[in-house]
Amino acid sequence: MRNRFKWKVSSALSAVLLILPVSYVANADTVQVRNVPKTHYLEAKSENVRWGNIGKGDPVLTVNSGDIVTVEAVTHHSGDDYERMIKGDAGAEDIFHWSETEKHEAERGPGVHIMTGPIAVEGAEPGDVLEVKILDMKLRPSGNGEYAGKTYGSNVAANWGLLYGEMEETPNTREVVTIYEMETKGGNDYAKALYSYRWTPQTDPSGTVHPTIDYPGVIVDHSTVEENHDVLKGIHVPVRLHFGTMSVAPKEADVVDSVPPSYYGGNIDDWRVTEGATMYYPVSVPGALLSVGDPHAGQGDSELNGTAIETSVTGDIQLILHKKAELVNKLKALNFPLLENENEWVVHGFSYANHLAELGKDAQTEIFKQSSLDKAMKDAANKTKSFLMRGMDLTEDEAYSLMSVSTDFGITQVVDGNWGIHGIINKKIFGEKEQKRALLRNSFEQFGADIGWDPATKMITIQYNDNTLLAKIGATTATFNEETIKLTAPIQLNDQKLAEVSEYFVTFYRAKLSKTE
């Protein structure tokens, strides 16, 4: 099917997609990869994951700059419904295996998340910046044939939620698990609540009783809970797949709690870390050591009650290394996780910019006692001001004014120990400087892609490396290898009736088209 799109290029194609010289280098400081990048597959199984640790460790995979990794990420909340989220899934069964005599991944902690990795990047050194493009995200199907075609996720009103102990109804210290259902292939782009239950004391295979949700990987015995199937009737929750936790390893400690986020990324819990977005992380250890996990299907800003819809996801990411000596202004002296997408830059601030360094030897426990939104807001404001000054060449007074009149600050999360505030900078206010346009045909043909045009349907095809992107002028969705996707932005016609896209569009879809099976 991919090779069926061999359109005859008519005179209309010349009018719409005329090849003209265009000069741009979207990532001039990138370590160049001249050939098609290699694609790796990193499956989620006990030997490829760590529970709750995003510190230094032996890599389970080593890649070159520009390589693409298909990475499986399994939620640590799968045990909330074993039948739907673990049973029949070989990877999840392996990770969660725990009996009286055997426990896979016995070292669980100090955090909770199942992190796939770490992934080392050849040549990465302290002072460099690692760019991570999120090319694709797909729900992991239930392995239980009884629930074929469905994926499930768990939202937990937990003891670390903001209103725990302050609820109106009794008992006010209750923990409530709500199980959500989704169609695996996204036929319906929403999640619906299936049922909920109150947590009851659970006994793990070692004989330890857990009165509250306090340890990862405990399988809930559903004979001890009462399921409420009359919950959130008629409510459709938009599915926004994203990685809640993605992190390079910090230099301050070998074992690092995955719960509090910090300068190295980690548990940011920003739903914008999704397909079509790019994350930049400051490298502080050799190899960078990227870990990926805590996938979510839906979350609002704040993650108020304790979690998002915790689910399992498989994603494609491209890792690009930017060397310290060649960093562009936006990435020079980067000391926080920075997000970019088609229309925005997103700066992430925390109660403590680097809690591991600021709070002393007990930092990983002290951080849970000292967070505040006041501190997080000031950190986000200072980082945003610095980014505007150094990355956008503004004076301090200009940056401060612009922040007040145009930057949207929001509460990222208030449940991860080191609370988060994000600042959203709209690229549009900088015009062509931040959203440079490029002619589509020339931009994609210069790296070897074939371009086609169907004047009857106004459809453009871009073929490369046995992948096909099919998009209609002005549409917000397209098909990629016959699957519907959301475009980062529509393809537009300029005043000369030539097809144009942004440079961000070009770099993103060049990477997506480069993936091999």
Short mmCIF file of C-alpha atoms in Angstrom, two decimals:
data_model
loop_
_atom_site.label_atom_id
_atom_site.label_comp_id
_atom_site.label_asym_id
_atom_site.label_seq_id
_atom_site.Cartn_x
_atom_site.Cartn_y
_atom_site.Cartn_z
CA MET A 1 0.00 0.00 0.00
CA ARG A 2 2.82 2.39 0.84
CA ASN A 3 4.13 2.22 -2.72
CA ARG A 4 0.76 2.81 -4.39
CA PHE A 5 1.14 6.58 -4.10
CA LYS A 6 3.11 7.21 -7.29
CA TRP A 7 1.22 10.18 -8.57
CA LYS A 8 1.93 11.60 -12.00
CA VAL A 9 3.28 15.07 -11.52
CA SER A 10 1.17 17.41 -13.62
CA SER A 11 1.61 21.06 -14.41
CA ALA A 12 -0.40 21.76 -11.26
CA LEU A 13 2.43 20.28 -9.23
CA SER A 14 4.89 22.73 -10.74
CA ALA A 15 2.58 25.58 -9.82
CA VAL A 16 2.04 24.43 -6.28
CA LEU A 17 5.37 22.84 -5.41
CA LEU A 18 7.88 24.62 -7.60
CA ILE A 19 11.45 23.84 -6.60
CA LEU A 20 13.20 27.00 -5.54
CA PRO A 21 16.45 27.38 -3.62
CA VAL A 22 15.94 27.64 0.11
CA SER A 23 18.61 27.99 2.73
CA TYR A 24 18.03 26.87 6.26
CA VAL A 25 19.67 24.78 8.90
CA ALA A 26 17.21 24.00 11.66
CA ASN A 27 19.78 22.49 13.98
CA ALA A 28 23.14 23.84 12.92
CA ASP A 29 24.84 22.60 16.07
CA THR A 30 23.59 19.03 15.76
CA VAL A 31 26.08 16.19 15.48
CA GLN A 32 25.33 15.33 11.87
CA VAL A 33 24.21 11.88 10.82
CA ARG A 34 24.76 11.50 7.09
CA ASN A 35 22.99 8.20 6.58
CA VAL A 36 19.49 7.08 7.48
CA PRO A 37 19.54 6.81 11.28
CA LYS A 38 19.45 3.37 12.81
CA THR A 39 16.22 2.30 14.49
CA HIS A 40 16.43 0.31 17.73
CA TYR A 41 13.70 -1.56 19.60
CA LEU A 42 13.81 -1.48 23.39
CA GLU A 43 11.18 -3.72 24.94
CA ALA A 44 9.89 -3.45 28.45
CA LYS A 45 10.98 -6.50 30.43
CA SER A 46 12.61 -6.97 33.81
CA GLU A 47 16.17 -6.78 32.50
CA ASN A 48 15.53 -3.50 30.66
CA VAL A 49 13.81 -1.52 33.43
CA ARG A 50 14.48 -0.06 36.85
CA TRP A 51 11.85 0.62 39.50
CA GLY A 52 11.91 4.18 40.83
CA ASN A 53 15.54 5.00 40.01
CA ILE A 54 16.68 7.49 37.36
CA GLY A 55 20.28 7.75 38.54
CA LYS A 56 23.44 6.41 36.99
CA GLY A 57 23.52 2.81 35.84
CA ASP A 58 24.71 0.45 33.15
CA PRO A 59 22.94 1.26 29.88
CA VAL A 60 20.65 -1.36 28.40
CA LEU A 61 21.10 0.25 24.98
CA THR A 62 23.73 2.52 23.41
CA VAL A 63 22.88 4.63 20.36
CA ASN A 64 24.47 7.22 18.11
CA SER A 65 23.21 10.75 17.78
CA GLY A 66 20.28 10.80 15.38
CA ASP A 67 19.22 7.23 16.05
CA ILE A 68 15.57 6.40 16.65
CA VAL A 69 14.43 4.18 19.51
CA THR A 70 11.08 2.46 19.69
CA VAL A 71 10.69 2.20 23.45
CA GLU A 72 8.08 0.33 25.43
CA ALA A 73 6.95 1.93 28.70
CA VAL A 74 4.82 0.08 31.24
CA THR A 75 2.92 1.80 34.01
CA HIS A 76 3.74 1.00 37.62
CA HIS A 77 -0.03 1.05 38.33
CA SER A 78 -0.72 -2.05 36.23
CA GLY A 79 -1.35 -4.03 39.41
CA ASP A 80 -4.48 -1.99 40.10
CA ASP A 81 -6.23 -4.29 37.61
CA TYR A 82 -4.16 -7.42 36.96
CA GLU A 83 -6.71 -8.99 34.62
CA ARG A 84 -6.78 -6.04 32.24
CA MET A 85 -3.29 -4.53 32.56
CA ILE A 86 -0.90 -7.46 33.21
CA LYS A 87 -2.44 -10.85 32.41
CA GLY A 88 -1.33 -12.22 29.04
CA ASP A 89 1.22 -9.43 28.51
CA ALA A 90 4.58 -11.20 28.65
CA GLY A 91 6.58 -8.04 29.33
CA ALA A 92 4.29 -6.82 32.10
CA GLU A 93 4.09 -10.30 33.64
CA ASP A 94 7.89 -10.46 33.68
CA ILE A 95 8.28 -7.02 35.26
CA PHE A 96 5.59 -7.56 37.91
CA HIS A 97 6.51 -11.15 38.73
CA TRP A 98 6.49 -11.52 42.51
CA SER A 99 5.87 -14.69 44.42
CA GLU A 100 6.71 -15.96 47.89
CA THR A 101 10.06 -17.20 46.58
CA GLU A 102 10.93 -14.90 43.68
CA LYS A 103 10.64 -11.21 42.91
CA HIS A 104 11.79 -9.73 39.62
CA GLU A 105 13.42 -6.34 40.05
CA ALA A 106 13.68 -6.81 43.79
CA GLU A 107 15.29 -3.39 44.24
CA ARG A 108 12.24 -1.19 43.93
CA GLY A 109 12.84 2.38 44.92
CA PRO A 110 13.50 4.94 46.10
CA GLY A 111 10.79 6.09 43.69
CA VAL A 112 7.90 4.21 42.12
CA HIS A 113 8.02 4.46 38.33
CA ILE A 114 9.00 1.65 35.97
CA MET A 115 11.72 3.30 33.90
CA THR A 116 12.86 1.70 30.64
CA GLY A 117 16.59 2.25 30.19
CA PRO A 118 18.95 3.86 30.71
CA ILE A 119 19.89 4.58 27.10
CA ALA A 120 23.43 5.87 26.51
CA VAL A 121 24.27 8.24 23.66
CA GLU A 122 27.73 7.86 22.16
CA GLY A 123 29.88 10.94 22.73
CA ALA A 124 27.58 12.63 25.23
CA GLU A 125 29.55 14.56 27.85
CA PRO A 126 28.73 16.95 30.69
CA GLY A 127 27.86 20.37 29.27
CA ASP A 128 26.20 18.95 26.15
CA VAL A 129 22.45 19.03 25.54
CA LEU A 130 20.36 16.00 24.58
CA GLU A 131 17.42 16.61 22.28
CA VAL A 132 14.60 14.06 22.34
CA LYS A 133 12.00 14.22 19.58
CA ILE A 134 8.79 12.32 20.37
CA LEU A 135 7.86 10.98 16.95
CA ASP A 136 5.01 8.66 17.85
CA MET A 137 3.06 7.30 20.82
CA LYS A 138 0.65 4.37 20.80
CA LEU A 139 -1.38 2.69 23.52
CA ARG A 140 -0.14 -0.76 24.57
CA PRO A 141 -2.99 -3.26 24.05
CA SER A 142 -4.25 -5.45 26.85
CA GLY A 143 -2.58 -8.86 26.67
CA ASN A 144 -5.73 -10.57 27.89
CA GLY A 145 -7.72 -11.89 24.92
CA GLU A 146 -10.93 -11.19 26.78
CA TYR A 147 -10.18 -7.47 26.37
CA ALA A 148 -8.74 -7.50 22.85
CA GLY A 149 -8.58 -4.11 21.20
CA LYS A 150 -8.75 -2.28 24.53
CA THR A 151 -6.17 -0.54 26.70
CA TYR A 152 -6.70 0.29 30.35
CA GLY A 153 -5.36 2.88 32.71
CA SER A 154 -5.61 3.74 36.39
CA ASN A 155 -6.19 7.06 38.10
CA VAL A 156 -5.52 7.08 41.84
CA ALA A 157 -6.81 9.60 44.35
CA ALA A 158 -3.84 8.82 46.57
CA ASN A 159 -2.38 9.74 49.92
CA TRP A 160 -0.01 12.14 48.14
CA GLY A 161 -2.87 13.97 46.40
CA LEU A 162 -3.38 17.62 47.31
CA LEU A 163 -6.74 17.18 49.06
CA TYR A 164 -6.06 13.91 50.85
CA GLY A 165 -7.47 14.19 54.38
CA GLU A 166 -9.57 17.22 53.48
CA MET A 167 -12.45 15.57 51.64
CA GLU A 168 -16.05 16.39 52.64
CA GLU A 169 -17.35 12.84 52.59
CA THR A 170 -16.10 10.20 54.99
CA PRO A 171 -13.67 8.63 55.38
CA ASN A 172 -11.77 11.75 54.37
CA THR A 173 -8.49 9.85 54.13
CA ARG A 174 -9.74 7.37 51.55
CA GLU A 175 -7.74 6.37 48.48
CA VAL A 176 -9.83 5.67 45.39
CA VAL A 177 -8.70 3.89 42.22
CA THR A 178 -10.62 4.58 38.99
CA ILE A 179 -9.99 2.28 36.03
CA TYR A 180 -10.38 3.84 32.56
CA GLU A 181 -10.90 2.09 29.24
CA MET A 182 -9.66 3.18 25.80
CA GLU A 183 -9.69 1.74 22.32
CA THR A 184 -6.12 0.68 21.60
CA LYS A 185 -6.05 1.96 18.02
CA GLY A 186 -7.63 5.27 18.95
CA GLY A 187 -10.93 4.74 17.16
CA ASN A 188 -12.41 6.89 19.89
CA ASP A 189 -9.99 9.55 21.02
CA TYR A 190 -11.24 9.48 24.59
CA ALA A 191 -11.14 7.43 27.77
CA LYS A 192 -14.19 6.43 29.77
CA ALA A 193 -14.32 5.39 33.39
CA LEU A 194 -15.08 1.68 33.72
CA TYR A 195 -15.31 1.34 37.49
CA SER A 196 -13.72 2.55 40.73
CA TYR A 197 -12.93 1.10 44.14
CA ARG A 198 -11.57 2.21 47.48
CA TRP A 199 -8.17 0.89 48.42
CA THR A 200 -8.25 -1.70 51.17
CA PRO A 201 -5.20 -3.08 53.00
CA GLN A 202 -3.33 -5.33 50.57
CA THR A 203 -0.93 -8.12 51.54
CA ASP A 204 2.00 -8.62 49.17
CA PRO A 205 3.58 -12.04 48.45
CA SER A 206 6.22 -11.39 51.12
CA GLY A 207 3.50 -11.06 53.76
CA THR A 208 3.76 -7.30 54.23
CA VAL A 209 0.42 -5.50 54.65
CA HIS A 210 -0.01 -2.19 52.84
CA PRO A 211 -2.77 -0.09 54.47
CA THR A 212 -2.18 2.64 51.89
CA ILE A 213 -0.64 2.82 48.44
CA ASP A 214 2.95 2.97 49.60
CA TYR A 215 4.95 0.49 47.50
CA PRO A 216 5.14 -0.08 43.74
CA GLY A 217 4.11 -3.35 42.18
CA VAL A 218 1.56 -4.55 44.72
CA ILE A 219 -1.16 -6.51 42.93
CA VAL A 220 -4.64 -5.62 44.21
CA ASP A 221 -6.71 -8.58 45.31
CA HIS A 222 -10.10 -7.66 43.87
CA SER A 223 -11.90 -9.99 46.25
CA THR A 224 -11.04 -7.44 48.97
CA VAL A 225 -12.48 -4.38 47.23
CA GLU A 226 -15.96 -3.33 46.17
CA GLU A 227 -16.13 -2.23 42.54
CA ASN A 228 -18.41 0.67 41.70
CA HIS A 229 -19.44 0.41 38.05
CA ASP A 230 -21.72 3.44 38.21
CA VAL A 231 -19.04 6.10 37.89
CA LEU A 232 -18.57 9.14 35.61
CA LYS A 233 -21.39 8.01 33.33
CA GLY A 234 -21.50 9.83 30.00
CA ILE A 235 -18.13 11.52 30.62
CA HIS A 236 -15.51 11.34 27.85
CA VAL A 237 -11.97 12.25 28.90
CA PRO A 238 -9.73 13.40 26.01
CA VAL A 239 -6.80 11.05 25.46
CA ARG A 240 -3.52 12.98 25.53
CA LEU A 241 -0.74 10.39 25.45
CA HIS A 242 2.47 11.64 27.05
CA PHE A 243 5.49 10.53 29.01
CA GLY A 244 5.12 11.63 32.62
CA THR A 245 8.75 10.84 33.35
CA MET A 246 11.69 11.19 30.98
CA SER A 247 15.11 11.94 32.37
CA VAL A 248 18.83 12.07 31.84
CA ALA A 249 20.88 10.98 34.85
CA PRO A 250 21.96 13.70 37.31
CA LYS A 251 25.54 13.92 38.53
CA GLU A 252 24.76 14.39 42.23
CA ALA A 253 23.87 10.79 43.15
CA ASP A 254 24.01 7.27 41.75
CA VAL A 255 20.53 6.28 42.95
CA VAL A 256 17.92 8.99 42.39
CA ASP A 257 14.23 8.94 43.36
CA SER A 258 12.10 9.06 40.21
CA VAL A 259 9.31 11.06 41.89
CA PRO A 260 10.64 14.64 42.30
CA PRO A 261 11.52 16.31 38.97
CA SER A 262 14.50 18.60 38.65
CA TYR A 263 16.99 20.14 36.24
CA TYR A 264 17.58 16.76 34.59
CA GLY A 265 13.91 16.27 33.76
CA GLY A 266 12.35 13.32 35.51
CA ASN A 267 8.76 13.26 36.68
CA ILE A 268 7.71 16.58 35.14
CA ASP A 269 4.17 15.34 34.46
CA ASP A 270 3.47 17.86 31.72
CA TRP A 271 0.90 16.56 29.23
CA ARG A 272 2.67 18.59 26.53
CA VAL A 273 5.53 16.04 26.50
CA THR A 274 3.72 14.22 23.74
CA GLU A 275 3.94 13.21 20.09
CA GLY A 276 5.06 16.21 18.07
CA ALA A 277 7.05 17.73 20.92
CA THR A 278 10.80 17.99 21.46
CA MET A 279 12.50 17.96 24.84
CA TYR A 280 15.97 19.35 25.61
CA TYR A 281 17.90 18.13 28.65
CA PRO A 282 21.25 19.32 30.03
CA VAL A 283 23.74 16.43 30.06
CA SER A 284 25.66 16.05 33.31
CA VAL A 285 27.08 12.51 33.12
CA PRO A 286 28.91 10.68 30.31
CA GLY A 287 26.47 9.04 27.90
CA ALA A 288 23.56 11.19 29.14
CA LEU A 289 21.75 8.00 30.29
CA LEU A 290 18.14 8.65 29.27
CA SER A 291 15.33 6.79 31.03
CA VAL A 292 11.73 6.76 29.79
CA GLY A 293 8.57 5.78 31.65
CA ASP A 294 5.45 6.77 33.58
CA PRO A 295 3.26 6.95 30.44
CA HIS A 296 -0.09 8.69 30.73
CA ALA A 297 -3.29 8.71 28.69
CA GLY A 298 -4.82 11.84 30.17
CA GLN A 299 -3.96 14.50 32.71
CA GLY A 300 -4.90 18.05 33.54
CA ASP A 301 -2.45 20.70 34.69
CA SER A 302 -1.77 20.08 38.41
CA GLU A 303 -2.40 16.27 38.44
CA LEU A 304 -4.40 17.19 41.52
CA ASN A 305 -5.50 13.93 43.11
CA GLY A 306 -2.18 12.09 42.78
CA THR A 307 -1.91 10.58 39.31
CA ALA A 308 -2.93 10.93 35.70
CA ILE A 309 -4.57 8.08 33.80
CA GLU A 310 -1.57 5.81 34.26
CA THR A 311 -1.32 3.46 31.29
CA SER A 312 1.24 1.68 29.13
CA VAL A 313 2.53 3.10 25.87
CA THR A 314 5.02 2.38 23.09
CA GLY A 315 6.74 5.41 21.61
CA ASP A 316 9.25 6.34 18.93
CA ILE A 317 11.87 8.86 20.02
CA GLN A 318 14.86 10.31 18.21
CA LEU A 319 17.95 11.23 20.25
CA ILE A 320 20.10 14.07 18.95
CA LEU A 321 23.26 15.23 20.69
CA HIS A 322 24.22 18.90 20.73
CA LYS A 323 27.84 19.43 21.69
CA LYS A 324 28.70 22.11 24.24
CA ALA A 325 31.05 24.04 21.93
CA GLU A 326 28.39 24.35 19.22
CA LEU A 327 25.25 25.18 21.17
CA VAL A 328 22.92 27.85 19.82
CA ASN A 329 21.95 30.63 22.21
CA LYS A 330 18.71 28.96 23.33
CA LEU A 331 20.63 25.93 24.56
CA LYS A 332 23.71 27.58 25.99
CA ALA A 333 23.91 27.16 29.75
CA LEU A 334 20.62 25.22 29.71
CA ASN A 335 20.00 24.10 33.28
CA PHE A 336 16.37 22.94 33.13
CA PRO A 337 14.19 20.71 30.94
CA LEU A 338 12.99 22.74 27.95
CA LEU A 339 10.10 21.79 25.67
CA GLU A 340 9.54 22.92 22.10
CA ASN A 341 6.68 22.22 19.76
CA GLU A 342 5.37 23.75 16.55
CA ASN A 343 3.97 26.85 18.26
CA GLU A 344 5.56 27.15 21.72
CA TRP A 345 8.56 27.05 23.95
CA VAL A 346 7.74 25.72 27.43
CA VAL A 347 10.04 26.46 30.37
CA HIS A 348 9.79 24.21 33.44
CA GLY A 349 10.38 25.59 36.91
CA PHE A 350 10.28 23.84 40.28
CA SER A 351 10.18 24.67 43.96
CA TYR A 352 13.89 23.84 43.90
CA ALA A 353 15.79 24.14 40.64
CA ASN A 354 18.20 21.43 41.82
CA HIS A 355 16.96 19.89 45.05
CA LEU A 356 19.77 17.31 45.08
CA ALA A 357 22.34 20.10 45.43
CA GLU A 358 20.27 22.61 47.42
CA LEU A 359 18.91 20.43 50.23
CA GLY A 360 22.02 18.58 51.35
CA LYS A 361 22.60 14.92 52.08
CA ASP A 362 18.95 14.24 52.88
CA ALA A 363 17.67 16.02 49.78
CA GLN A 364 15.68 13.10 48.46
CA THR A 365 13.49 13.01 51.55
CA GLU A 366 13.59 16.70 52.51
CA ILE A 367 12.17 17.78 49.16
CA PHE A 368 8.77 16.28 50.07
CA LYS A 369 8.55 18.58 53.09
CA GLN A 370 9.58 21.89 51.55
CA SER A 371 7.84 22.40 48.21
CA SER A 372 5.65 25.40 47.46
CA LEU A 373 4.08 27.04 44.44
CA ASP A 374 5.59 30.38 45.48
CA LYS A 375 9.09 28.97 45.04
CA ALA A 376 8.15 27.17 41.84
CA MET A 377 6.65 30.33 40.34
CA LYS A 378 9.76 32.35 41.06
CA ASP A 379 11.99 29.64 39.60
CA ALA A 380 9.87 29.43 36.43
CA ALA A 381 9.85 33.23 36.13
CA ASN A 382 13.62 33.51 36.47
CA LYS A 383 14.19 30.71 33.96
CA THR A 384 11.75 32.25 31.49
CA LYS A 385 13.40 35.64 31.83
CA SER A 386 16.82 34.11 31.27
CA PHE A 387 15.58 32.17 28.22
CA LEU A 388 14.10 35.33 26.67
CA MET A 389 17.26 37.33 27.33
CA ARG A 390 19.78 34.77 26.09
CA GLY A 391 17.72 32.84 23.60
CA MET A 392 15.72 35.70 22.09
CA ASP A 393 18.28 38.50 22.56
CA LEU A 394 16.01 40.67 24.71
CA THR A 395 17.12 43.05 27.42
CA GLU A 396 16.08 42.19 30.95
CA ASP A 397 13.46 44.96 30.96
CA GLU A 398 12.07 43.77 27.62
CA ALA A 399 11.91 40.18 28.83
CA TYR A 400 10.23 41.11 32.10
CA SER A 401 7.57 43.16 30.32
CA LEU A 402 6.94 40.48 27.70
CA MET A 403 6.54 37.81 30.37
CA SER A 404 3.84 39.80 32.10
CA VAL A 405 1.84 40.58 28.97
CA SER A 406 2.19 37.38 26.94
CA THR A 407 3.64 34.39 28.82
CA ASP A 408 1.13 31.96 30.27
CA PHE A 409 2.31 30.40 33.51
CA GLY A 410 0.50 27.30 34.72
CA ILE A 411 0.69 24.72 37.49
CA THR A 412 2.30 21.62 36.04
CA GLN A 413 1.88 19.41 39.11
CA VAL A 414 1.50 19.61 42.89
CA VAL A 415 1.98 15.93 43.73
CA ASP A 416 5.60 15.05 42.90
CA GLY A 417 7.47 16.45 45.88
CA ASN A 418 9.23 19.15 43.85
CA TRP A 419 6.19 21.08 42.64
CA GLY A 420 6.16 22.50 39.13
CA ILE A 421 5.20 25.68 37.30
CA HIS A 422 5.59 25.99 33.53
CA GLY A 423 5.85 29.12 31.40
CA ILE A 424 4.49 28.96 27.85
CA ILE A 425 6.10 31.30 25.30
CA ASN A 426 4.14 31.58 22.06
CA LYS A 427 6.49 31.57 19.06
CA LYS A 428 4.04 33.63 17.04
CA ILE A 429 4.92 36.84 18.87
CA PHE A 430 8.43 36.64 17.41
CA GLY A 431 7.17 36.22 13.85
CA GLU A 432 9.49 34.75 11.23
CA LYS A 433 12.37 34.62 13.69
CA GLU A 434 10.87 31.69 15.58
CA GLN A 435 8.62 30.13 12.95
CA LYS A 436 10.70 30.22 9.81
CA ARG A 437 8.95 28.93 6.72
CA ALA A 438 10.39 26.62 4.09
CA LEU A 439 9.19 25.36 0.74
CA LEU A 440 7.95 21.83 1.24
CA ARG A 441 9.23 20.25 -1.97
CA ASN A 442 12.77 21.56 -1.73
CA SER A 443 13.01 20.89 2.01
CA PHE A 444 12.11 17.21 1.73
CA GLU A 445 13.74 16.44 -1.61
CA GLN A 446 17.09 17.72 -0.41
CA PHE A 447 17.47 14.67 1.83
CA GLY A 448 16.12 12.21 -0.75
CA ALA A 449 12.37 12.10 -0.24
CA ASP A 450 9.98 11.71 -3.19
CA ILE A 451 7.17 14.24 -3.44
CA GLY A 452 3.85 13.64 -5.20
CA TRP A 453 0.77 15.76 -5.87
CA ASP A 454 -2.80 14.80 -6.71
CA PRO A 455 -4.54 17.91 -8.07
CA ALA A 456 -7.99 16.35 -7.82
CA THR A 457 -7.81 15.84 -4.07
CA LYS A 458 -5.11 18.45 -3.28
CA MET A 459 -3.17 15.70 -1.54
CA ILE A 460 0.60 15.75 -1.15
CA THR A 461 2.59 12.59 -0.59
CA ILE A 462 6.05 12.47 0.92
CA GLN A 463 7.81 9.12 0.58
CA TYR A 464 11.10 8.21 2.21
CA ASN A 465 12.71 5.05 3.50
CA ASP A 466 9.57 3.00 2.73
CA ASN A 467 7.39 5.40 4.76
CA THR A 468 4.59 7.52 3.33
CA LEU A 469 3.10 10.73 4.71
CA LEU A 470 -0.12 11.71 2.92
CA ALA A 471 -1.55 15.14 3.74
CA LYS A 472 -4.09 17.52 2.27
CA ILE A 473 -3.40 21.23 1.97
CA GLY A 474 -4.75 22.99 5.05
CA ALA A 475 -5.68 19.81 6.95
CA THR A 476 -4.77 19.28 10.59
CA THR A 477 -4.62 15.49 10.23
CA ALA A 478 -2.82 13.23 7.78
CA THR A 479 -2.05 9.56 7.28
CA PHE A 480 1.33 8.04 7.99
CA ASN A 481 1.68 4.55 6.54
CA GLU A 482 -2.12 4.50 6.30
CA GLU A 483 -2.69 5.36 9.97
CA THR A 484 -4.35 8.66 10.86
CA ILE A 485 -2.10 11.11 12.72
CA LYS A 486 -2.37 14.68 13.90
CA LEU A 487 -0.01 17.00 12.06
CA THR A 488 2.14 19.37 14.05
CA ALA A 489 0.73 22.07 11.71
CA PRO A 490 -1.21 22.21 8.42
CA ILE A 491 0.60 22.53 5.10
CA GLN A 492 -0.17 25.99 3.73
CA LEU A 493 0.10 27.77 0.39
CA ASN A 494 2.05 31.02 0.28
CA ASP A 495 1.23 34.05 -1.87
CA GLN A 496 2.90 32.38 -4.86
CA LYS A 497 0.72 29.29 -4.37
CA LEU A 498 3.70 27.25 -3.26
CA ALA A 499 3.38 24.70 -0.47
CA GLU A 500 5.09 25.87 2.71
CA VAL A 501 5.72 24.38 6.11
CA SER A 502 7.72 25.45 9.12
CA GLU A 503 11.30 24.35 9.69
CA TYR A 504 10.05 22.54 12.79
CA PHE A 505 7.65 20.57 10.57
CA VAL A 506 10.52 19.60 8.27
CA THR A 507 12.87 18.40 11.00
CA PHE A 508 10.11 16.50 12.79
CA TYR A 509 8.72 14.66 9.77
CA ARG A 510 12.16 14.01 8.32
CA ALA A 511 12.88 12.09 11.52
CA LYS A 512 9.52 10.31 11.47
CA LEU A 513 9.99 9.28 7.84
CA SER A 514 13.48 7.97 8.63
CA LYS A 515 12.30 5.21 10.95
CA THR A 516 12.89 1.66 9.79
CA GLU A 517 10.84 -1.37 10.79
#
